Amino acid sequence: MLFNTWTFCAFFAVVFALYCLLDHRWQNRLLLGASVLFYGTWNWRFVFLLLATASFDYFVGREIAKAPGSPRSRRWLIGSVVVNLGVLGIFKYFNFFVENAQALGAAFGLSLPSAVLQVVLPVGISFYTFQSMAYTIDIYRGLLLPATSVWSFLLFVSFFPHLVAGPINRPQGLLNQCERERVMTWAGWRSGAFLFLVGLVKKVAIADQMAPIADAVFAHPRDYTGGQALLGVYAFSLQIYADFSGYTDMARGLARIMGFELNENFHQPYLSQSITEFWRRWHISLSSWLRDYLYIPLGGNRKGLSRTYANLIVTMLLGGLWHGASWTFVLWGGLHGLYLVAHKVLLDRRHAPPSALLPVRLLKVFFTFHLVSFTWIFFRADTLHQAFNVIRALRGRFPEGTGTWDPSWNVSVIALGLLALFLLDLPQYLGRSDSAVLTWPLFARAAALFVLVTLLVGTRNTRPEPFIYFQF
Amino acid sequence: VFAPRRNLATVRPVRVPWALILALGALLAFDQAVRRLPDHWCDSTVSIPARVAFVRQQLVPQAPHPRVVILGSSRSALNIAAGKVEIAAGLPQGSVLNLSVPGVAAYGIHTMFLAERPRILGARLVLYNVDEFFLTGLDSEFMLEEPLRTQLARPALDQKPRVLLDNLFPYRRRLPWVLTRAEVRLGLRPSLPSLGYRIVDGRLLRLGAEADPDHDVDHLLATIENYYEESRMVPRSAELLQVPGRAAREAGVRFAYVQIPNRPTHKRLVLERHGAGYRTHLARMEAVASAVGAPFYDWSEGFCRMGDDAFVDGVHATLAGAELLSRCVGEWLKTREELRAAR
């Protein structure tokens, strides 16, 4: 059930109407039931997996809380981490490791037995596993008290707006909201609905319009000239941001309508002036999770320069692998790790403060955007071979340009997409609020809504496109 | 359990969403305004009228008084070189006029017929090359800019939300054309003449789109996988196909529907995957042709020995492939009685 479908609109309308009628305790049960139904529409069998792992973590959380930091609670924590990563490993990485072990064995003349699992990947498993793990780890660290009710905890893990593609919420925020009585306000309804509309416009009017260009280039890179391949890569850069941040806006908007507040996940990442800044603005919930639960426990920057660089690379490699069991994601993460190390080396060697001149800042934004766009090639490609073919196409190795290319796919379409994204983000950037538009005078607000609704109606396709991050 | 009074107490005071009401009102007014724009404001320079105009400007001066006229889409535009046909058929220069237009279907060809009607009906023989999707394909990329598309789709409105939205808000389909026109004027978008076409021997040549023996045939096949489904047949398309045939018969001009060869691998895969549908398509074309008393020649089999290397993709010929097919067409024209006096 995709957010950008009429089915979901009907589902939400029913859930929200009932939600308004019930008291807090029954609201949680209703939302849990709705979340199970929402998740079950993809594959009902995995509902049991979701509820089983979440229930296990609830139980472990209670056991750890009896003596946080003790050897006994440590054993419980290790058990929880092993179970969570084990489930993730079986469903997401088992085939990847077996296939690579076989390939490695074959390289040394060994024939390893074939053991490939024929299972589909449960939607959103990476998101809810990380969220659940944060709960037990934080209780162990003494940062959190265990949930008072299993219903609240199950809702915290499975809350349908964020269940399949995040943001990854910390228990200190969302779990508390599940346990406390929530307040719905007119301002919350208004800003939640507006945020949902903005997200929908990002998805339908930008991401879905960019998708055919990127799809064409990445499907048959050898059929496209250097210029066309470059447009394809730019198109994907815009598509993935509009798609993922659009989903997050919709999720946050839906939650806000019901009185919840989910984490911010993006903060105009393509305006970053360095790769370090990019990671403070892109997929904030994942990058902060990796920082707090992986990078800092590995030693962070407290154990010397070389260890800091190694920690950065390991964190980003695992961050890449989190996205999917493929060497393309590993390379994507590795590249970002190298970028971060390179930036840190530069920062450490520079003594003068960074230039505040606008042209210099714009140049940095331009440079950072292109560094990031280059890594998207590996993120988008199905195989390394395909990724390298796209790079070859970018270098003009296939000048014939025999691929199907719609004349409307040109620089102006990319520029329009970029401009639209910039304008959608600008009020938030200037007003420091995701619904700053709603504070504008009446006619300005009406004009903004007119543009959004006109774009939405004008660009809607027959078939709703799924969100890219659903596959993770 | 039920606590609506307490839950909703914090929501008050509920205000009238004036901004939303104003925005929706502005949307309706905007739609009405775009609906009333004159057509010529909405035609982009890559639209069908622009494509037709381009082909007319480039090709008609080379054969202002043709004996043979060829109509069709990019397949016949790129695959048949009029100059080579003339040489092979022993016809004088300027006898064969290829009025095929890239990127069109039945409606686009109909537009060309209306524009060049006197010249076409002044010829001795008219060949109309038919693609598989001419009778169908409301969602095919070639139909997206066809002005009659929404009219053609009316019987199936309830099944097509996009068409429904197009009808509710006509700005959806007109606005892109206005934007395209603006983009071309600003130099941001190429128009058809600057897309890289030039004329060689009375044939359109798309620069940079020549021989690729390794072209992925599946890529094109994927785009045509449902061309043959009965549910996609549109009677209005068949009527448009018959208009020039009927007019030619009334004017006493010989007229034939043809289907030129495709890449052999492509044809083989079509037969493997859509064999029944393809045969039904041939039967449908026979019916369309016989309704106007014209023959339908299936040249896709045994007419001309064109190998995979004669094609850029599944259906478009290379320069060498076009020369080969043109020679075959010329040889065939040699046998035509109606052209005897012209030779």
Tab-separated table of C-alpha atoms in Angstrom, chain A residues 3 8 11-12 15 31 34-35 38 42 155-167 169 174 196 247-258 260 262 470:
chain	number	residue	atom	x	y	z
A	3	PHE	CA	1.235	6.535	0.224
A	8	PHE	CA	-3.914	4.422	1.075
A	11	PHE	CA	-7.174	3.455	4.540
A	12	PHE	CA	-5.873	6.546	6.322
A	15	VAL	CA	-8.001	4.902	10.568
A	31	LEU	CA	-2.670	2.128	15.260
A	34	ALA	CA	-3.629	-0.571	11.252
A	35	SER	CA	0.155	-0.939	11.066
A	38	PHE	CA	-0.595	-1.904	6.335
A	42	TRP	CA	2.925	-6.470	1.175
A	155	LEU	CA	3.539	0.386	18.033
A	156	PHE	CA	6.905	2.140	18.362
A	157	VAL	CA	8.480	-0.479	16.074
A	158	SER	CA	5.633	-0.904	13.615
A	159	PHE	CA	3.991	2.572	13.427
A	160	PHE	CA	2.848	2.543	9.786
A	161	PRO	CA	3.954	6.005	8.601
A	162	HIS	CA	7.622	5.193	9.187
A	163	LEU	CA	7.557	1.384	9.120
A	164	VAL	CA	8.822	0.620	5.624
A	165	ALA	CA	11.223	3.447	4.838
A	166	GLY	CA	11.952	5.335	8.025
A	167	PRO	CA	12.933	7.715	9.405
A	169	ASN	CA	13.252	6.964	15.236
A	174	LEU	CA	8.777	8.059	19.471
A	196	PHE	CA	2.100	15.424	3.208
A	247	TYR	CA	8.382	9.794	1.467
A	248	THR	CA	9.780	11.177	4.719
A	249	ASP	CA	7.700	14.350	4.410
A	250	MET	CA	4.572	12.279	3.829
A	251	ALA	CA	5.374	10.022	6.793
A	252	ARG	CA	6.058	12.978	9.079
A	253	GLY	CA	2.923	14.749	7.844
A	254	LEU	CA	0.690	11.733	8.528
A	255	ALA	CA	2.215	11.262	11.979
A	256	ARG	CA	1.804	14.947	12.810
A	257	ILE	CA	-1.884	14.850	11.880
A	258	MET	CA	-2.270	12.168	14.557
A	260	PHE	CA	3.106	12.373	16.673
A	262	LEU	CA	8.870	11.978	13.771
A	470	PHE	CA	11.145	0.415	0.110
